[in-house]
Amino acid sequence: MVKVLLTGGSGFIAAHIVDILLQHGFDTVVTVRSEEKGKQILEAHPNTPKEKLSYVIVTDVAKDGAFDEKKQAVKSNPPFDYVLHTASPFHFNVQDPVKDFLDPAIKGTTGILKAIKAYAPSVKRVVITSSFAAIVNGKQHPKVYSEKEWNPVTWEEAMDHSQVYRASKTFAEKAAWDFVEKEKPNFDIATINPPLVFGPVVHYLNTLESVNTSNQRFRNLIQGEMKEKIAPTGNFLWVDVRDVALAHVRAIEVPEAGGERFFVTAGFFSNKKIADIIREARPELESKLPPVNAPDDFPANIFEYDNNKSQRVLGLEYRPFKQTVIDTVDALLAVGA
Ligand code: NDP
């Protein structure tokens, strides 16, 4: 049996990773912040035996020793073969940039790597959910974005509330690569760097109020919040959550994925394009949507992207935008939109 520890098991992306890990036969242990969330995950998988799926509590990844021996999170019997680290804050409610974002992202990442090195020598690879946020250079876009690019954000710039999420992902990923270089642990790492992740939310963890950050534009669109004015798209790259989840699992299954960053993106979109697909596929929502002739803010000149490596090494085949939009809307309607 091959055993995987998945941090942040209650998250939007992690919920899909759990399903793929189980489908691919991995024994899966998730970390969650409360008993309640752990129980919700188990109850949603009633036919899965407890040796196949269980949870451990890690209340705050930013705390020193959150994963250490005493807490037992990285220790297991039989021991773990792989770790997938997804837990990191993603929201726009910034009070304190360091406490709310930088600490949990950076210390969460270095903390789990240290704990694995110290207490879990059986782990062969750690896959870390990084982000396009760690790639993008908002000041000067390159002609083509690929895994070679790094966000040049500084610590000082990270104190700006509008930059801190992106900075948190950049510094956390850098800290992970630095750890491997300096500490030379038994394991290697791979990072998954998605842009905006869209797709169905799982019913057992979601209400409309708690819908994850990247899907909020869908909720707002179908609840009429963009009826008068369509919100700026912001970031024009997207990917489906099921493809991101599969990328994480492939990154432990494919030996060549070790030591690599993967820019996983399906392509470009705009809020107007989402609205157009909803109008066509779910005409009953027409009265909530922005007018058919609302402006599309998709730029005439935009950078290019190179997602070749994710397809070549991980074998990803990206879902088309239309399917993702329809599946996302239907999942939100199912939780009450
Ligand atoms: P969610 O908010 O749904 O998931 C975040 C997860 O991290 C939750 O399980 C959350 O627990 C957990 N978490 C957050 N802070 C802490 C903490 N201090 N201690 C312990 N656990 C914590 O977001 P996503 O699923 O979208 O994000 C998952 C990962 O993917 C993150 O690393 C994010 O940066 C990355 N990502 C997401 C993108 C997107 O568009 N969605 C794009 C690129 C990267 P709880 O639910 O209990 O708060």
mmCIF file of C-alpha atoms and ligand atoms in Angstrom:
data_model
loop_
_atom_site.group_PDB
_atom_site.id
_atom_site.type_symbol
_atom_site.label_atom_id
_atom_site.label_comp_id
_atom_site.label_asym_id
_atom_site.label_seq_id
_atom_site.Cartn_x
_atom_site.Cartn_y
_atom_site.Cartn_z
ATOM 1 C CA MET A 1 0.000 0.000 0.000
ATOM 2 C CA VAL A 2 1.182 3.480 -0.799
ATOM 3 C CA LYS A 3 0.271 6.108 1.767
ATOM 4 C CA VAL A 4 -0.168 9.853 1.307
ATOM 5 C CA LEU A 5 -0.543 12.745 3.744
ATOM 6 C CA LEU A 6 -2.598 15.627 2.297
ATOM 7 C CA THR A 7 -2.602 18.932 4.203
ATOM 8 C CA GLY A 8 -5.596 21.296 4.118
ATOM 9 C CA GLY A 9 -8.014 18.458 3.377
ATOM 10 C CA SER A 10 -11.047 20.727 3.752
ATOM 11 C CA GLY A 11 -9.971 23.004 0.904
ATOM 12 C CA PHE A 12 -11.603 23.436 -2.497
ATOM 13 C CA ILE A 13 -8.703 21.876 -4.424
ATOM 14 C CA ALA A 14 -7.875 19.300 -1.739
ATOM 15 C CA ALA A 15 -11.422 17.887 -1.762
ATOM 16 C CA HIS A 16 -10.865 16.871 -5.384
ATOM 17 C CA ILE A 17 -7.370 15.559 -4.624
ATOM 18 C CA VAL A 18 -8.877 13.236 -1.988
ATOM 19 C CA ASP A 19 -11.202 11.716 -4.581
ATOM 20 C CA ILE A 20 -8.421 11.140 -7.104
ATOM 21 C CA LEU A 21 -6.044 9.688 -4.480
ATOM 22 C CA LEU A 22 -8.733 7.191 -3.460
ATOM 23 C CA GLN A 23 -9.574 6.337 -7.093
ATOM 24 C CA HIS A 24 -5.880 5.695 -7.751
ATOM 25 C CA GLY A 25 -5.656 3.356 -4.749
ATOM 26 C CA PHE A 26 -3.643 5.479 -2.305
ATOM 27 C CA ASP A 27 -4.210 5.259 1.442
ATOM 28 C CA THR A 28 -4.981 8.860 2.326
ATOM 29 C CA VAL A 29 -4.672 10.822 5.548
ATOM 30 C CA VAL A 30 -5.805 14.451 5.450
ATOM 31 C CA THR A 31 -4.954 17.215 7.890
ATOM 32 C CA VAL A 32 -7.856 19.452 8.917
ATOM 33 C CA ARG A 33 -8.221 22.210 11.482
ATOM 34 C CA SER A 34 -11.178 20.758 13.379
ATOM 35 C CA GLU A 35 -12.880 17.463 14.229
ATOM 36 C CA GLU A 36 -15.991 18.775 12.562
ATOM 37 C CA LYS A 37 -14.291 19.141 9.166
ATOM 38 C CA GLY A 38 -12.576 15.774 9.528
ATOM 39 C CA LYS A 39 -15.904 14.095 10.237
ATOM 40 C CA GLN A 40 -17.559 15.839 7.281
ATOM 41 C CA ILE A 41 -14.915 14.418 4.967
ATOM 42 C CA LEU A 42 -15.292 10.882 6.321
ATOM 43 C CA GLU A 43 -19.101 11.075 6.206
ATOM 44 C CA ALA A 44 -18.917 12.093 2.547
ATOM 45 C CA HIS A 45 -17.025 8.845 1.832
ATOM 46 C CA PRO A 46 -19.204 6.315 3.684
ATOM 47 C CA ASN A 47 -17.983 3.301 1.721
ATOM 48 C CA THR A 48 -14.300 4.030 2.188
ATOM 49 C CA PRO A 49 -12.716 1.975 4.997
ATOM 50 C CA LYS A 50 -10.831 3.880 7.691
ATOM 51 C CA GLU A 51 -7.446 2.478 6.712
ATOM 52 C CA LYS A 52 -8.020 4.065 3.294
ATOM 53 C CA LEU A 53 -9.143 7.499 4.524
ATOM 54 C CA SER A 54 -8.629 9.197 7.873
ATOM 55 C CA TYR A 55 -7.754 12.596 9.295
ATOM 56 C CA VAL A 56 -5.420 14.239 11.790
ATOM 57 C CA ILE A 57 -5.888 17.668 13.302
ATOM 58 C CA VAL A 58 -3.377 20.420 12.558
ATOM 59 C CA THR A 59 -5.039 23.607 13.739
ATOM 60 C CA ASP A 60 -2.546 26.133 12.417
ATOM 61 C CA VAL A 61 0.284 25.337 10.032
ATOM 62 C CA ALA A 62 1.990 28.624 10.989
ATOM 63 C CA LYS A 63 2.682 27.471 14.550
ATOM 64 C CA ASP A 64 6.170 26.215 15.364
ATOM 65 C CA GLY A 65 6.128 22.454 15.553
ATOM 66 C CA ALA A 66 2.645 22.159 13.991
ATOM 67 C CA PHE A 67 3.672 18.901 12.306
ATOM 68 C CA ASP A 68 6.294 17.672 14.740
ATOM 69 C CA GLU A 69 6.668 14.329 16.438
ATOM 70 C CA LYS A 70 4.457 15.132 19.399
ATOM 71 C CA LYS A 71 1.567 16.077 17.145
ATOM 72 C CA GLN A 72 2.190 12.931 15.077
ATOM 73 C CA ALA A 73 0.910 14.528 11.873
ATOM 74 C CA VAL A 74 3.779 13.345 9.683
ATOM 75 C CA LYS A 75 4.176 10.051 11.557
ATOM 76 C CA SER A 76 1.941 7.186 10.682
ATOM 77 C CA ASN A 77 1.845 3.424 10.837
ATOM 78 C CA PRO A 78 2.487 2.227 8.160
ATOM 79 C CA PRO A 79 4.556 5.340 7.389
ATOM 80 C CA PHE A 80 3.881 7.867 4.646
ATOM 81 C CA ASP A 81 5.392 7.551 1.177
ATOM 82 C CA TYR A 82 4.296 10.960 -0.126
ATOM 83 C CA VAL A 83 3.059 14.307 1.167
ATOM 84 C CA LEU A 84 0.869 16.797 -0.690
ATOM 85 C CA HIS A 85 0.942 20.221 0.937
ATOM 86 C CA THR A 86 -2.014 22.383 -0.110
ATOM 87 C CA ALA A 87 -2.862 24.212 3.153
ATOM 88 C CA SER A 88 -2.310 27.953 2.788
ATOM 89 C CA PRO A 89 -4.640 30.921 3.212
ATOM 90 C CA PHE A 90 -6.381 32.173 0.061
ATOM 91 C CA HIS A 91 -8.824 35.011 0.691
ATOM 92 C CA PHE A 92 -8.879 38.804 0.489
ATOM 93 C CA ASN A 93 -9.641 39.573 4.118
ATOM 94 C CA VAL A 94 -6.216 40.956 5.068
ATOM 95 C CA GLN A 95 -5.796 42.426 8.538
ATOM 96 C CA ASP A 96 -2.160 41.638 9.232
ATOM 97 C CA PRO A 97 -0.134 40.630 6.130
ATOM 98 C CA VAL A 98 2.472 38.717 8.120
ATOM 99 C CA LYS A 99 0.172 36.906 10.527
ATOM 100 C CA ASP A 100 -2.656 36.239 8.078
ATOM 101 C CA PHE A 101 -0.671 35.266 4.976
ATOM 102 C CA LEU A 102 3.117 35.246 5.069
ATOM 103 C CA ASP A 103 3.525 33.172 8.239
ATOM 104 C CA PRO A 104 1.069 30.398 7.357
ATOM 105 C CA ALA A 105 2.335 30.181 3.764
ATOM 106 C CA ILE A 106 6.073 30.268 4.493
ATOM 107 C CA LYS A 107 6.274 28.684 7.953
ATOM 108 C CA GLY A 108 3.604 26.175 6.949
ATOM 109 C CA THR A 109 5.806 25.044 4.065
ATOM 110 C CA THR A 110 9.159 25.038 5.850
ATOM 111 C CA GLY A 111 7.531 23.552 8.960
ATOM 112 C CA ILE A 112 6.215 20.502 7.166
ATOM 113 C CA LEU A 113 9.471 19.998 5.249
ATOM 114 C CA LYS A 114 11.477 20.126 8.494
ATOM 115 C CA ALA A 115 9.089 17.710 10.219
ATOM 116 C CA ILE A 116 9.271 15.241 7.320
ATOM 117 C CA LYS A 117 13.058 15.379 7.321
ATOM 118 C CA ALA A 118 13.161 14.807 11.080
ATOM 119 C CA TYR A 119 10.358 12.284 11.626
ATOM 120 C CA ALA A 120 9.244 10.733 8.341
ATOM 121 C CA PRO A 121 12.286 9.300 6.527
ATOM 122 C CA SER A 122 10.055 7.064 4.378
ATOM 123 C CA VAL A 123 8.680 10.057 2.442
ATOM 124 C CA LYS A 124 10.048 10.071 -1.101
ATOM 125 C CA ARG A 125 8.442 13.207 -2.496
ATOM 126 C CA VAL A 126 6.543 16.281 -1.335
ATOM 127 C CA VAL A 127 4.247 18.021 -3.806
ATOM 128 C CA ILE A 128 3.511 21.628 -2.891
ATOM 129 C CA THR A 129 0.586 23.664 -4.174
ATOM 130 C CA SER A 130 2.229 26.858 -5.293
ATOM 131 C CA SER A 131 0.562 29.222 -7.752
ATOM 132 C CA PHE A 132 0.834 31.335 -10.875
ATOM 133 C CA ALA A 133 1.123 34.023 -8.184
ATOM 134 C CA ALA A 134 4.733 32.834 -7.744
ATOM 135 C CA ILE A 135 5.330 33.171 -11.512
ATOM 136 C CA VAL A 136 3.531 36.345 -12.571
ATOM 137 C CA ASN A 137 5.385 39.634 -12.928
ATOM 138 C CA GLY A 138 2.625 42.235 -12.819
ATOM 139 C CA LYS A 139 5.072 45.090 -13.431
ATOM 140 C CA GLN A 140 6.385 43.714 -16.680
ATOM 141 C CA HIS A 141 4.831 40.655 -18.231
ATOM 142 C CA PRO A 142 7.272 38.572 -20.259
ATOM 143 C CA LYS A 143 6.281 37.627 -23.802
ATOM 144 C CA VAL A 144 5.615 34.038 -22.685
ATOM 145 C CA TYR A 145 4.910 32.765 -19.163
ATOM 146 C CA SER A 146 6.347 29.373 -18.256
ATOM 147 C CA GLU A 147 7.880 27.636 -15.233
ATOM 148 C CA LYS A 148 11.061 29.678 -15.811
ATOM 149 C CA GLU A 149 9.508 32.916 -14.552
ATOM 150 C CA TRP A 150 9.452 34.094 -10.930
ATOM 151 C CA ASN A 151 7.395 36.856 -9.367
ATOM 152 C CA PRO A 152 9.997 39.527 -8.390
ATOM 153 C CA VAL A 153 7.918 40.796 -5.424
ATOM 154 C CA THR A 154 9.866 42.088 -2.394
ATOM 155 C CA TRP A 155 9.058 41.716 1.324
ATOM 156 C CA GLU A 156 8.349 45.447 1.475
ATOM 157 C CA GLU A 157 5.872 45.216 -1.419
ATOM 158 C CA ALA A 158 4.240 42.268 0.350
ATOM 159 C CA MET A 159 2.992 44.631 3.067
ATOM 160 C CA ASP A 160 0.599 46.080 0.461
ATOM 161 C CA HIS A 161 -2.651 44.213 1.094
ATOM 162 C CA SER A 162 -3.328 43.781 -2.622
ATOM 163 C CA GLN A 163 0.040 42.033 -3.107
ATOM 164 C CA VAL A 164 0.361 39.914 -0.009
ATOM 165 C CA TYR A 165 -1.368 36.759 -1.266
ATOM 166 C CA ARG A 166 0.854 36.595 -4.339
ATOM 167 C CA ALA A 167 3.909 37.357 -2.217
ATOM 168 C CA SER A 168 2.990 34.636 0.275
ATOM 169 C CA LYS A 169 2.939 32.038 -2.492
ATOM 170 C CA THR A 170 6.202 33.306 -3.985
ATOM 171 C CA PHE A 171 8.148 33.314 -0.714
ATOM 172 C CA ALA A 172 6.692 29.948 0.348
ATOM 173 C CA GLU A 173 7.729 28.282 -2.898
ATOM 174 C CA LYS A 174 11.194 29.856 -2.783
ATOM 175 C CA ALA A 175 11.591 28.668 0.800
ATOM 176 C CA ALA A 176 10.756 25.122 -0.297
ATOM 177 C CA TRP A 177 13.361 25.052 -3.087
ATOM 178 C CA ASP A 178 15.931 26.636 -0.735
ATOM 179 C CA PHE A 179 15.181 24.010 1.919
ATOM 180 C CA VAL A 180 15.867 21.167 -0.500
ATOM 181 C CA GLU A 181 19.068 22.776 -1.740
ATOM 182 C CA LYS A 182 20.470 23.499 1.721
ATOM 183 C CA GLU A 183 19.136 20.578 3.767
ATOM 184 C CA LYS A 184 19.483 17.841 1.128
ATOM 185 C CA PRO A 185 16.649 15.735 2.567
ATOM 186 C CA ASN A 186 15.802 12.155 1.496
ATOM 187 C CA PHE A 187 12.823 13.406 -0.487
ATOM 188 C CA ASP A 188 12.555 15.572 -3.577
ATOM 189 C CA ILE A 189 9.824 18.153 -4.219
ATOM 190 C CA ALA A 190 7.569 19.218 -7.087
ATOM 191 C CA THR A 191 5.375 22.295 -7.215
ATOM 192 C CA ILE A 192 2.026 22.761 -8.930
ATOM 193 C CA ASN A 193 1.511 26.371 -10.058
ATOM 194 C CA PRO A 194 -2.075 26.990 -11.171
ATOM 195 C CA PRO A 195 -3.634 30.365 -12.041
ATOM 196 C CA LEU A 196 -7.298 30.936 -11.052
ATOM 197 C CA VAL A 197 -8.855 27.571 -10.313
ATOM 198 C CA PHE A 198 -12.522 27.139 -11.217
ATOM 199 C CA GLY A 199 -14.792 24.119 -11.021
ATOM 200 C CA PRO A 200 -17.351 22.283 -8.949
ATOM 201 C CA VAL A 201 -17.354 22.728 -5.179
ATOM 202 C CA VAL A 202 -18.081 19.647 -3.102
ATOM 203 C CA HIS A 203 -21.488 19.832 -1.464
ATOM 204 C CA TYR A 204 -20.368 18.570 1.959
ATOM 205 C CA LEU A 205 -17.990 21.437 2.718
ATOM 206 C CA ASN A 206 -19.684 24.376 1.092
ATOM 207 C CA THR A 207 -22.356 26.932 1.587
ATOM 208 C CA LEU A 208 -22.779 29.935 -0.659
ATOM 209 C CA GLU A 209 -21.285 32.182 2.016
ATOM 210 C CA SER A 210 -18.214 29.998 2.398
ATOM 211 C CA VAL A 211 -17.595 29.368 -1.286
ATOM 212 C CA ASN A 212 -13.857 29.367 -1.974
ATOM 213 C CA THR A 213 -12.201 32.558 -3.220
ATOM 214 C CA SER A 214 -11.561 31.656 -6.862
ATOM 215 C CA ASN A 215 -15.175 30.554 -7.478
ATOM 216 C CA GLN A 216 -16.715 33.660 -5.926
ATOM 217 C CA ARG A 217 -17.038 35.423 -9.292
ATOM 218 C CA PHE A 218 -19.320 32.591 -10.445
ATOM 219 C CA ARG A 219 -21.529 32.971 -7.372
ATOM 220 C CA ASN A 220 -21.629 36.745 -7.846
ATOM 221 C CA LEU A 221 -22.537 36.392 -11.525
ATOM 222 C CA ILE A 222 -25.423 33.972 -11.000
ATOM 223 C CA GLN A 223 -26.759 35.899 -8.013
ATOM 224 C CA GLY A 224 -27.111 39.090 -10.052
ATOM 225 C CA GLU A 225 -24.214 41.026 -8.495
ATOM 226 C CA MET A 226 -22.767 41.863 -11.910
ATOM 227 C CA LYS A 227 -26.096 42.648 -13.522
ATOM 228 C CA GLU A 228 -25.412 46.392 -13.663
ATOM 229 C CA LYS A 229 -21.648 46.284 -13.974
ATOM 230 C CA ILE A 230 -19.454 43.349 -14.819
ATOM 231 C CA ALA A 231 -16.495 43.201 -12.414
ATOM 232 C CA PRO A 232 -12.951 43.514 -13.822
ATOM 233 C CA THR A 233 -11.559 40.071 -14.677
ATOM 234 C CA GLY A 234 -8.182 40.815 -13.071
ATOM 235 C CA ASN A 235 -6.217 37.712 -13.960
ATOM 236 C CA PHE A 236 -7.049 36.204 -17.344
ATOM 237 C CA LEU A 237 -5.653 32.671 -16.914
ATOM 238 C CA TRP A 238 -7.670 29.780 -15.512
ATOM 239 C CA VAL A 239 -7.638 26.004 -14.985
ATOM 240 C CA ASP A 240 -10.207 23.419 -13.851
ATOM 241 C CA VAL A 241 -9.935 22.158 -10.265
ATOM 242 C CA ARG A 242 -10.164 18.518 -11.382
ATOM 243 C CA ASP A 243 -7.141 18.981 -13.648
ATOM 244 C CA VAL A 244 -5.221 20.687 -10.825
ATOM 245 C CA ALA A 245 -6.097 17.822 -8.484
ATOM 246 C CA LEU A 246 -4.963 15.246 -11.036
ATOM 247 C CA ALA A 247 -1.711 17.185 -11.511
ATOM 248 C CA HIS A 248 -0.937 16.755 -7.788
ATOM 249 C CA VAL A 249 -1.513 13.006 -7.932
ATOM 250 C CA ARG A 250 0.408 12.576 -11.190
ATOM 251 C CA ALA A 251 3.271 14.492 -9.610
ATOM 252 C CA ILE A 252 3.698 11.644 -7.121
ATOM 253 C CA GLU A 253 3.070 8.902 -9.682
ATOM 254 C CA VAL A 254 5.462 10.118 -12.372
ATOM 255 C CA PRO A 255 9.119 9.675 -11.322
ATOM 256 C CA GLU A 256 10.357 12.461 -13.654
ATOM 257 C CA ALA A 257 8.148 15.021 -11.883
ATOM 258 C CA GLY A 258 10.652 15.248 -8.999
ATOM 259 C CA GLY A 259 12.522 18.539 -8.812
ATOM 260 C CA GLU A 260 10.123 20.249 -11.246
ATOM 261 C CA ARG A 261 7.703 23.187 -11.202
ATOM 262 C CA PHE A 262 4.512 22.731 -13.201
ATOM 263 C CA PHE A 263 2.600 25.688 -14.612
ATOM 264 C CA VAL A 264 -0.859 24.139 -14.973
ATOM 265 C CA THR A 265 -3.151 26.367 -16.989
ATOM 266 C CA ALA A 266 -5.878 25.617 -19.495
ATOM 267 C CA GLY A 267 -5.886 29.054 -21.121
ATOM 268 C CA PHE A 268 -7.449 32.508 -21.120
ATOM 269 C CA PHE A 269 -10.894 33.678 -20.052
ATOM 270 C CA SER A 270 -12.738 36.835 -19.027
ATOM 271 C CA ASN A 271 -15.766 37.448 -16.799
ATOM 272 C CA LYS A 272 -17.746 38.377 -19.919
ATOM 273 C CA LYS A 273 -16.916 35.018 -21.488
ATOM 274 C CA ILE A 274 -18.198 33.246 -18.345
ATOM 275 C CA ALA A 275 -21.444 35.228 -18.557
ATOM 276 C CA ASP A 276 -21.867 34.378 -22.264
ATOM 277 C CA ILE A 277 -21.494 30.647 -21.613
ATOM 278 C CA ILE A 278 -23.959 30.729 -18.707
ATOM 279 C CA ARG A 279 -26.481 32.648 -20.835
ATOM 280 C CA GLU A 280 -26.308 30.040 -23.557
ATOM 281 C CA ALA A 281 -26.191 26.911 -21.371
ATOM 282 C CA ARG A 282 -28.489 27.957 -18.501
ATOM 283 C CA PRO A 283 -30.941 30.454 -20.041
ATOM 284 C CA GLU A 284 -33.100 30.391 -16.889
ATOM 285 C CA LEU A 285 -30.354 32.493 -15.237
ATOM 286 C CA GLU A 286 -30.591 35.254 -17.891
ATOM 287 C CA SER A 287 -32.280 37.766 -15.558
ATOM 288 C CA LYS A 288 -29.287 37.640 -13.174
ATOM 289 C CA LEU A 289 -26.600 38.166 -15.802
ATOM 290 C CA PRO A 290 -24.965 41.330 -17.171
ATOM 291 C CA PRO A 291 -26.429 42.554 -20.488
ATOM 292 C CA VAL A 292 -25.456 40.650 -23.601
ATOM 293 C CA ASN A 293 -23.579 43.701 -24.920
ATOM 294 C CA ALA A 294 -21.655 44.388 -21.676
ATOM 295 C CA PRO A 295 -18.003 45.185 -22.472
ATOM 296 C CA ASP A 296 -15.456 42.383 -22.482
ATOM 297 C CA ASP A 297 -12.246 43.529 -20.752
ATOM 298 C CA PHE A 298 -10.096 40.834 -22.371
ATOM 299 C CA PRO A 299 -7.008 42.740 -23.602
ATOM 300 C CA ALA A 300 -6.158 42.968 -27.293
ATOM 301 C CA ASN A 301 -2.494 42.331 -26.544
ATOM 302 C CA ILE A 302 -1.839 39.759 -23.897
ATOM 303 C CA PHE A 303 1.190 37.641 -23.029
ATOM 304 C CA GLU A 304 1.400 34.032 -24.149
ATOM 305 C CA TYR A 305 1.659 30.981 -21.916
ATOM 306 C CA ASP A 306 3.544 27.717 -22.224
ATOM 307 C CA ASN A 307 1.831 24.804 -20.454
ATOM 308 C CA ASN A 308 3.711 22.191 -22.438
ATOM 309 C CA LYS A 309 5.620 20.658 -19.541
ATOM 310 C CA SER A 310 2.447 19.866 -17.591
ATOM 311 C CA GLN A 311 1.056 18.005 -20.589
ATOM 312 C CA ARG A 312 4.289 16.246 -21.508
ATOM 313 C CA VAL A 313 5.441 15.143 -18.048
ATOM 314 C CA LEU A 314 2.170 14.872 -16.111
ATOM 315 C CA GLY A 315 0.066 13.843 -19.112
ATOM 316 C CA LEU A 316 -2.599 16.445 -18.363
ATOM 317 C CA GLU A 317 -5.367 17.034 -20.906
ATOM 318 C CA TYR A 318 -7.051 20.271 -19.945
ATOM 319 C CA ARG A 319 -10.820 20.473 -19.759
ATOM 320 C CA PRO A 320 -12.461 23.036 -22.043
ATOM 321 C CA PHE A 321 -13.727 26.269 -20.494
ATOM 322 C CA LYS A 322 -17.362 25.690 -21.391
ATOM 323 C CA GLN A 323 -17.528 22.431 -19.454
ATOM 324 C CA THR A 324 -15.881 23.995 -16.414
ATOM 325 C CA VAL A 325 -18.264 26.957 -16.427
ATOM 326 C CA ILE A 326 -21.355 24.748 -16.650
ATOM 327 C CA ASP A 327 -20.124 22.301 -13.991
ATOM 328 C CA THR A 328 -19.221 25.164 -11.636
ATOM 329 C CA VAL A 329 -22.586 26.856 -12.035
ATOM 330 C CA ASP A 330 -24.461 23.592 -11.532
ATOM 331 C CA ALA A 331 -22.463 22.814 -8.362
ATOM 332 C CA LEU A 332 -23.212 26.287 -6.968
ATOM 333 C CA LEU A 333 -26.911 25.905 -7.792
ATOM 334 C CA ALA A 334 -26.831 22.587 -5.917
ATOM 335 C CA VAL A 335 -25.536 24.303 -2.760
ATOM 336 C CA GLY A 336 -28.248 26.939 -3.031
ATOM 337 C CA ALA A 337 -27.250 29.733 -5.419
HETATM 338 P P1 NDP B 1 -9.288 26.945 0.209
HETATM 339 O O1 NDP B 1 -9.416 28.206 0.981
HETATM 340 O O2 NDP B 1 -10.518 26.212 -0.148
HETATM 341 O O3 NDP B 1 -8.297 25.955 0.959
HETATM 342 C C1 NDP B 1 -7.276 26.378 1.786
HETATM 343 C C2 NDP B 1 -6.980 25.272 2.770
HETATM 344 O O4 NDP B 1 -5.887 25.647 3.607
HETATM 345 C C3 NDP B 1 -8.163 24.985 3.697
HETATM 346 O O5 NDP B 1 -8.222 23.616 3.972
HETATM 347 C C4 NDP B 1 -7.787 25.761 4.943
HETATM 348 O O6 NDP B 1 -8.399 25.257 6.118
HETATM 349 C C5 NDP B 1 -6.293 25.535 4.959
HETATM 350 N N1 NDP B 1 -5.583 26.544 5.752
HETATM 351 C C6 NDP B 1 -5.503 27.856 5.494
HETATM 352 N N2 NDP B 1 -4.763 28.471 6.444
HETATM 353 C C7 NDP B 1 -4.389 27.505 7.319
HETATM 354 C C8 NDP B 1 -3.618 27.480 8.518
HETATM 355 N N3 NDP B 1 -3.077 28.607 9.010
HETATM 356 N N4 NDP B 1 -3.442 26.301 9.154
HETATM 357 C C9 NDP B 1 -3.988 25.162 8.663
HETATM 358 N N5 NDP B 1 -4.711 25.110 7.525
HETATM 359 C C10 NDP B 1 -4.906 26.263 6.873
HETATM 360 O O7 NDP B 1 -8.471 27.334 -1.084
HETATM 361 P P2 NDP B 1 -7.995 26.501 -2.351
HETATM 362 O O8 NDP B 1 -8.395 25.095 -2.287
HETATM 363 O O9 NDP B 1 -8.338 27.325 -3.508
HETATM 364 O O10 NDP B 1 -6.412 26.617 -2.136
HETATM 365 C C11 NDP B 1 -5.596 25.496 -1.850
HETATM 366 C C12 NDP B 1 -4.187 25.825 -2.246
HETATM 367 O O11 NDP B 1 -4.147 26.131 -3.636
HETATM 368 C C13 NDP B 1 -3.583 27.042 -1.529
HETATM 369 O O12 NDP B 1 -2.214 26.765 -1.288
HETATM 370 C C14 NDP B 1 -3.715 28.160 -2.565
HETATM 371 O O13 NDP B 1 -2.760 29.163 -2.393
HETATM 372 C C15 NDP B 1 -3.474 27.354 -3.841
HETATM 373 N N6 NDP B 1 -3.965 27.981 -5.064
HETATM 374 C C16 NDP B 1 -5.304 28.208 -5.245
HETATM 375 C C17 NDP B 1 -5.766 28.787 -6.415
HETATM 376 C C18 NDP B 1 -7.215 29.020 -6.678
HETATM 377 O O14 NDP B 1 -7.545 29.755 -7.631
HETATM 378 N N7 NDP B 1 -8.129 28.444 -5.906
HETATM 379 C C19 NDP B 1 -4.819 29.211 -7.459
HETATM 380 C C20 NDP B 1 -3.445 28.904 -7.179
HETATM 381 C C21 NDP B 1 -3.048 28.299 -6.025
HETATM 382 P P3 NDP B 1 -9.861 25.808 6.577
HETATM 383 O O15 NDP B 1 -10.801 25.484 5.465
HETATM 384 O O16 NDP B 1 -10.170 25.057 7.805
HETATM 385 O O17 NDP B 1 -9.667 27.269 6.789
#
